[in-house]
CSV table of C-alpha atoms in Angstrom, one decimal:
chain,number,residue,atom,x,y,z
A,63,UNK,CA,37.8,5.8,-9.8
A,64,UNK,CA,39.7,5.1,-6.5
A,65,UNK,CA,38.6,0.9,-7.5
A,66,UNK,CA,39.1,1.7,-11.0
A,67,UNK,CA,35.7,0.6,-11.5
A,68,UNK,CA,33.5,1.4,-14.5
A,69,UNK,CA,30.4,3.5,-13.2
A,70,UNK,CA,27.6,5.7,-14.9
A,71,UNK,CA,25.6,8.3,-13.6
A,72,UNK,CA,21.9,8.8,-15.0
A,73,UNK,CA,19.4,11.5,-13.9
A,74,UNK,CA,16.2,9.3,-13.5
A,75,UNK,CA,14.1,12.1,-15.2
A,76,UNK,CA,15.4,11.3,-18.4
A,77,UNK,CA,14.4,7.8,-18.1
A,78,UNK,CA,11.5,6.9,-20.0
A,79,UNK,CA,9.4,3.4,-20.6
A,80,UNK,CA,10.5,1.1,-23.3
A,81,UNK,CA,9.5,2.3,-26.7
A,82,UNK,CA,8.9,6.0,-25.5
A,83,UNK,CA,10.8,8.9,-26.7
A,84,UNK,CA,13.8,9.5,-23.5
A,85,UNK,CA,16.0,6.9,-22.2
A,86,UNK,CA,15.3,3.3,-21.3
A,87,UNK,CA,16.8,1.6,-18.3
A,88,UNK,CA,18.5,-0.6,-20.5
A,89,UNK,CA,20.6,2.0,-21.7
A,90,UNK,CA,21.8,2.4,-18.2
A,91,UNK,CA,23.4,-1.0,-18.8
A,92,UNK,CA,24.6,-0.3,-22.6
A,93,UNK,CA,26.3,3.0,-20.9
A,94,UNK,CA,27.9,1.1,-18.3
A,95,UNK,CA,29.3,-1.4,-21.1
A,96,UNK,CA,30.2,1.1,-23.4
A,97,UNK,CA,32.2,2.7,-19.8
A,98,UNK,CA,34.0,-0.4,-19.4
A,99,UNK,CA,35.2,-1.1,-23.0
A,100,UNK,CA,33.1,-3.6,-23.7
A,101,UNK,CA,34.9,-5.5,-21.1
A,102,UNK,CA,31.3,-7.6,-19.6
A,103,UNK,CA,33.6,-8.5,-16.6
A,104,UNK,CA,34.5,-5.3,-15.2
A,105,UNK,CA,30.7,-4.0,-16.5
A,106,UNK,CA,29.3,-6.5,-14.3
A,107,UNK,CA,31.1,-5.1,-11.3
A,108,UNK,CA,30.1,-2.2,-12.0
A,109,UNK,CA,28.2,0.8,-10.2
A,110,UNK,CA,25.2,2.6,-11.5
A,111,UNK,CA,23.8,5.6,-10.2
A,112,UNK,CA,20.7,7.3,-10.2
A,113,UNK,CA,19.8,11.2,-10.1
A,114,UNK,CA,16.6,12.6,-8.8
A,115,UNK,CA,14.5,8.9,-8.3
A,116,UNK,CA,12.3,11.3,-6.3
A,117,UNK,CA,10.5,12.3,-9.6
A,118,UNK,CA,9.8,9.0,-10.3
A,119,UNK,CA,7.2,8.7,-7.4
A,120,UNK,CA,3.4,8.3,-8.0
A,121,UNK,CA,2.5,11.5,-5.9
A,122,UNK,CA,-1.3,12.2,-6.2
A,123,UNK,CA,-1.0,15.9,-7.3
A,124,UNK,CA,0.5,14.6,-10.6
A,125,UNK,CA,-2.3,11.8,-11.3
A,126,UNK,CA,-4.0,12.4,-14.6
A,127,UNK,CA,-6.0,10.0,-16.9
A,128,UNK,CA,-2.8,9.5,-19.3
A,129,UNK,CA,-0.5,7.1,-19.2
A,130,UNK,CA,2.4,7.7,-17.2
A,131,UNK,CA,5.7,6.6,-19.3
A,132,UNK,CA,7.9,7.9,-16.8
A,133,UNK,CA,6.9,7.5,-13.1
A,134,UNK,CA,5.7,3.9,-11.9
A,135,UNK,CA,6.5,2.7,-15.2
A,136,UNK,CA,10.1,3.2,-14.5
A,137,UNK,CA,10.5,2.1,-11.3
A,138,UNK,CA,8.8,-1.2,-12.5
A,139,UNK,CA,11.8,-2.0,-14.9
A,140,UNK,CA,14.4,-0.9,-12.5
A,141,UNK,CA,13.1,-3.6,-10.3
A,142,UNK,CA,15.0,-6.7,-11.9
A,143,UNK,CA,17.7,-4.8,-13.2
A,144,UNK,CA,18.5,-3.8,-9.2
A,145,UNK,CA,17.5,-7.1,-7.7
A,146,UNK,CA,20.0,-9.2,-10.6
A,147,UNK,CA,18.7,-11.1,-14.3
A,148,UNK,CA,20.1,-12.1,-17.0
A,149,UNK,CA,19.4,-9.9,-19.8
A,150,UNK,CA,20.4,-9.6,-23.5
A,151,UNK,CA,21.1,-6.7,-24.6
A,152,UNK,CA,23.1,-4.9,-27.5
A,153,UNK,CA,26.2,-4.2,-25.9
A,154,UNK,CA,26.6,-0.9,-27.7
A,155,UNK,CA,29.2,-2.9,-30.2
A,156,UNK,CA,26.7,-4.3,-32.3
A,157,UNK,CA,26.7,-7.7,-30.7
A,158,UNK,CA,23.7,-9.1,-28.4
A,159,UNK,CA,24.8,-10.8,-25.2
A,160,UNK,CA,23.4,-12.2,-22.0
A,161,UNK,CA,24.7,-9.7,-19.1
A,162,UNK,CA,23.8,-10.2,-15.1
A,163,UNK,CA,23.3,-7.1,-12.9
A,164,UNK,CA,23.4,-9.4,-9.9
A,165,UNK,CA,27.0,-7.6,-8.9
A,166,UNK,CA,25.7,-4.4,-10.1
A,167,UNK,CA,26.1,-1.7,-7.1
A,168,UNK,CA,22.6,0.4,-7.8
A,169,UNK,CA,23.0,4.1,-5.7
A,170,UNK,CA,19.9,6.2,-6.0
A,171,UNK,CA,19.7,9.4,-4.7
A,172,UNK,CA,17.0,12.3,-4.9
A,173,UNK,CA,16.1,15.3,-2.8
A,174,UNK,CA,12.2,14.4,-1.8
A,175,UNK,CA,10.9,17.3,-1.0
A,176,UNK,CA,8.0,16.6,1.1
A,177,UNK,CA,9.3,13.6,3.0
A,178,UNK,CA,9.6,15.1,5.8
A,179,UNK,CA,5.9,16.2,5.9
A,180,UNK,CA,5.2,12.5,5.1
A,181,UNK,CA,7.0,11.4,7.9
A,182,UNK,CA,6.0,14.1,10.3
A,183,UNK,CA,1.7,12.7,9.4
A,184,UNK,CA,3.1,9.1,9.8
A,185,UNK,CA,4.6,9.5,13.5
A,186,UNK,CA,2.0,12.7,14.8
A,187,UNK,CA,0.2,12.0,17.7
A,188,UNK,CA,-2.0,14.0,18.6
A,189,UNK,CA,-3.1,14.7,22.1
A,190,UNK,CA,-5.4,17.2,23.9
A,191,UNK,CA,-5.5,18.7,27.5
A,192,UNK,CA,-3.3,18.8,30.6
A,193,UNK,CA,0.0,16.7,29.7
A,194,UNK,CA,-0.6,17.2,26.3
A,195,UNK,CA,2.5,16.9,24.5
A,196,UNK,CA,3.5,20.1,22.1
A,197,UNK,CA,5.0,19.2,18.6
A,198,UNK,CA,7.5,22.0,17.7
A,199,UNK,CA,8.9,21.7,14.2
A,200,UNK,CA,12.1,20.0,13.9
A,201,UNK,CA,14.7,20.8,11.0
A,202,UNK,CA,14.4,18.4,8.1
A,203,UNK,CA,18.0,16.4,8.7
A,204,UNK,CA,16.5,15.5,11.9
A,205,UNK,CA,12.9,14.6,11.0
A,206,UNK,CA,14.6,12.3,7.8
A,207,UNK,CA,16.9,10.2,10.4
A,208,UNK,CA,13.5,8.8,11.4
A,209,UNK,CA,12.4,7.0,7.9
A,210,UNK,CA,11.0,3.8,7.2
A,211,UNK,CA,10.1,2.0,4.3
A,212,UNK,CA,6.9,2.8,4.5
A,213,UNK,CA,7.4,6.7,4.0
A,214,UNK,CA,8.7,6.0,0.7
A,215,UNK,CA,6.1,3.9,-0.3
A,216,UNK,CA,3.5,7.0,1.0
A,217,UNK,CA,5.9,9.6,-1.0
A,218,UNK,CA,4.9,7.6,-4.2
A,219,UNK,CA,7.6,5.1,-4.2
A,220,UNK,CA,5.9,1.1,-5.3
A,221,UNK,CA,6.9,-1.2,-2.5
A,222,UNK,CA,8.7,-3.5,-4.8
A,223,UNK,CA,10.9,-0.7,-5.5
A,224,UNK,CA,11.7,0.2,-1.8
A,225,UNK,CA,11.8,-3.5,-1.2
A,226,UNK,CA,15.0,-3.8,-3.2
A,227,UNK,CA,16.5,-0.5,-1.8
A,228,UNK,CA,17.1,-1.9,1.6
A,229,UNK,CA,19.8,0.9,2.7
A,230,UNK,CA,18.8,4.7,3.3
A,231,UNK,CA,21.4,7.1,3.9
């Protein structure tokens, strides 16, 4: 508001694959059209954010033999939307039109509950005997300032996906 830029925010649950029943991730776009007035200028400056990505991770608990229409599937067609393409798309006005997210600011957020756990298997060592070093449990804020990439990508997150979230906060 402060930039007067247009901006959207989406819970990421709700986002479904193409041609399922929930919404797409081109709707994220359409919405952020629609936000701006049609205006494709200000659109394309805009900022989209993202709700609860967490639930979007593969975690093996939630494997089943069915096809998974919101999870990995999801965060596979985020990918060029976040890293920029040109796309057509209706742009809620009835009119097609080629629209680049390269200038798109992309802020996705999510609780991850169990990241901490991940991270605290990644960096254990574990040691036995005199000198042996005791692990006492450290509060969650301070166990998360320590995350890498790679304890998204073992939460459930694809690597592409982390790959073109370079920022953690």
């Amino acid at each position: 508001k402060l930039f007067d830029l247009p901006y959207i925010i989406a819970d990421a649950t709700s986002i479904t694959e193409a041609g399922y029943v929930g919404e797409d991730v081109e709707n994220l776009i359409k919405r952020l059209i629609q936000n701006a007035d049609g205006d494709l200028e200000r659109a394309s400056r805009g900022i989209i954010f993202i709700d609860e990505i967490d639930k979007k991770s593969r975690r093996s608990e939630s494997s089943t033999v069915a096809k998974d229409v919101s999870g990995e599937g999801v965060q596979q067609a985020l990918l060029k939307l976040i890293e920029g393409t040109v796309i057509r798309i209706d742009d809620g006005f009835d009119d097609m039109v080629e629209f680049d997210t390269k200038d798109i600011l992309f802020v996705c957020s999510g609780s991850f509950v169990g990241l901490d756990e991940v991270i605290r298997k990644n960096r254990s060592k574990t040691s036995i005997g005199i000198g042996a070093s005791l692990n006492t449990k450290m509060p969650f804020s301070d166990t998360v300032r320590d995350v890498r990439p790679d304890d998204f990508i073992k939460f459930g997150l694809i690597p592409e996906f982390v790959g073109r979230c370079p920022i953690t906060i």
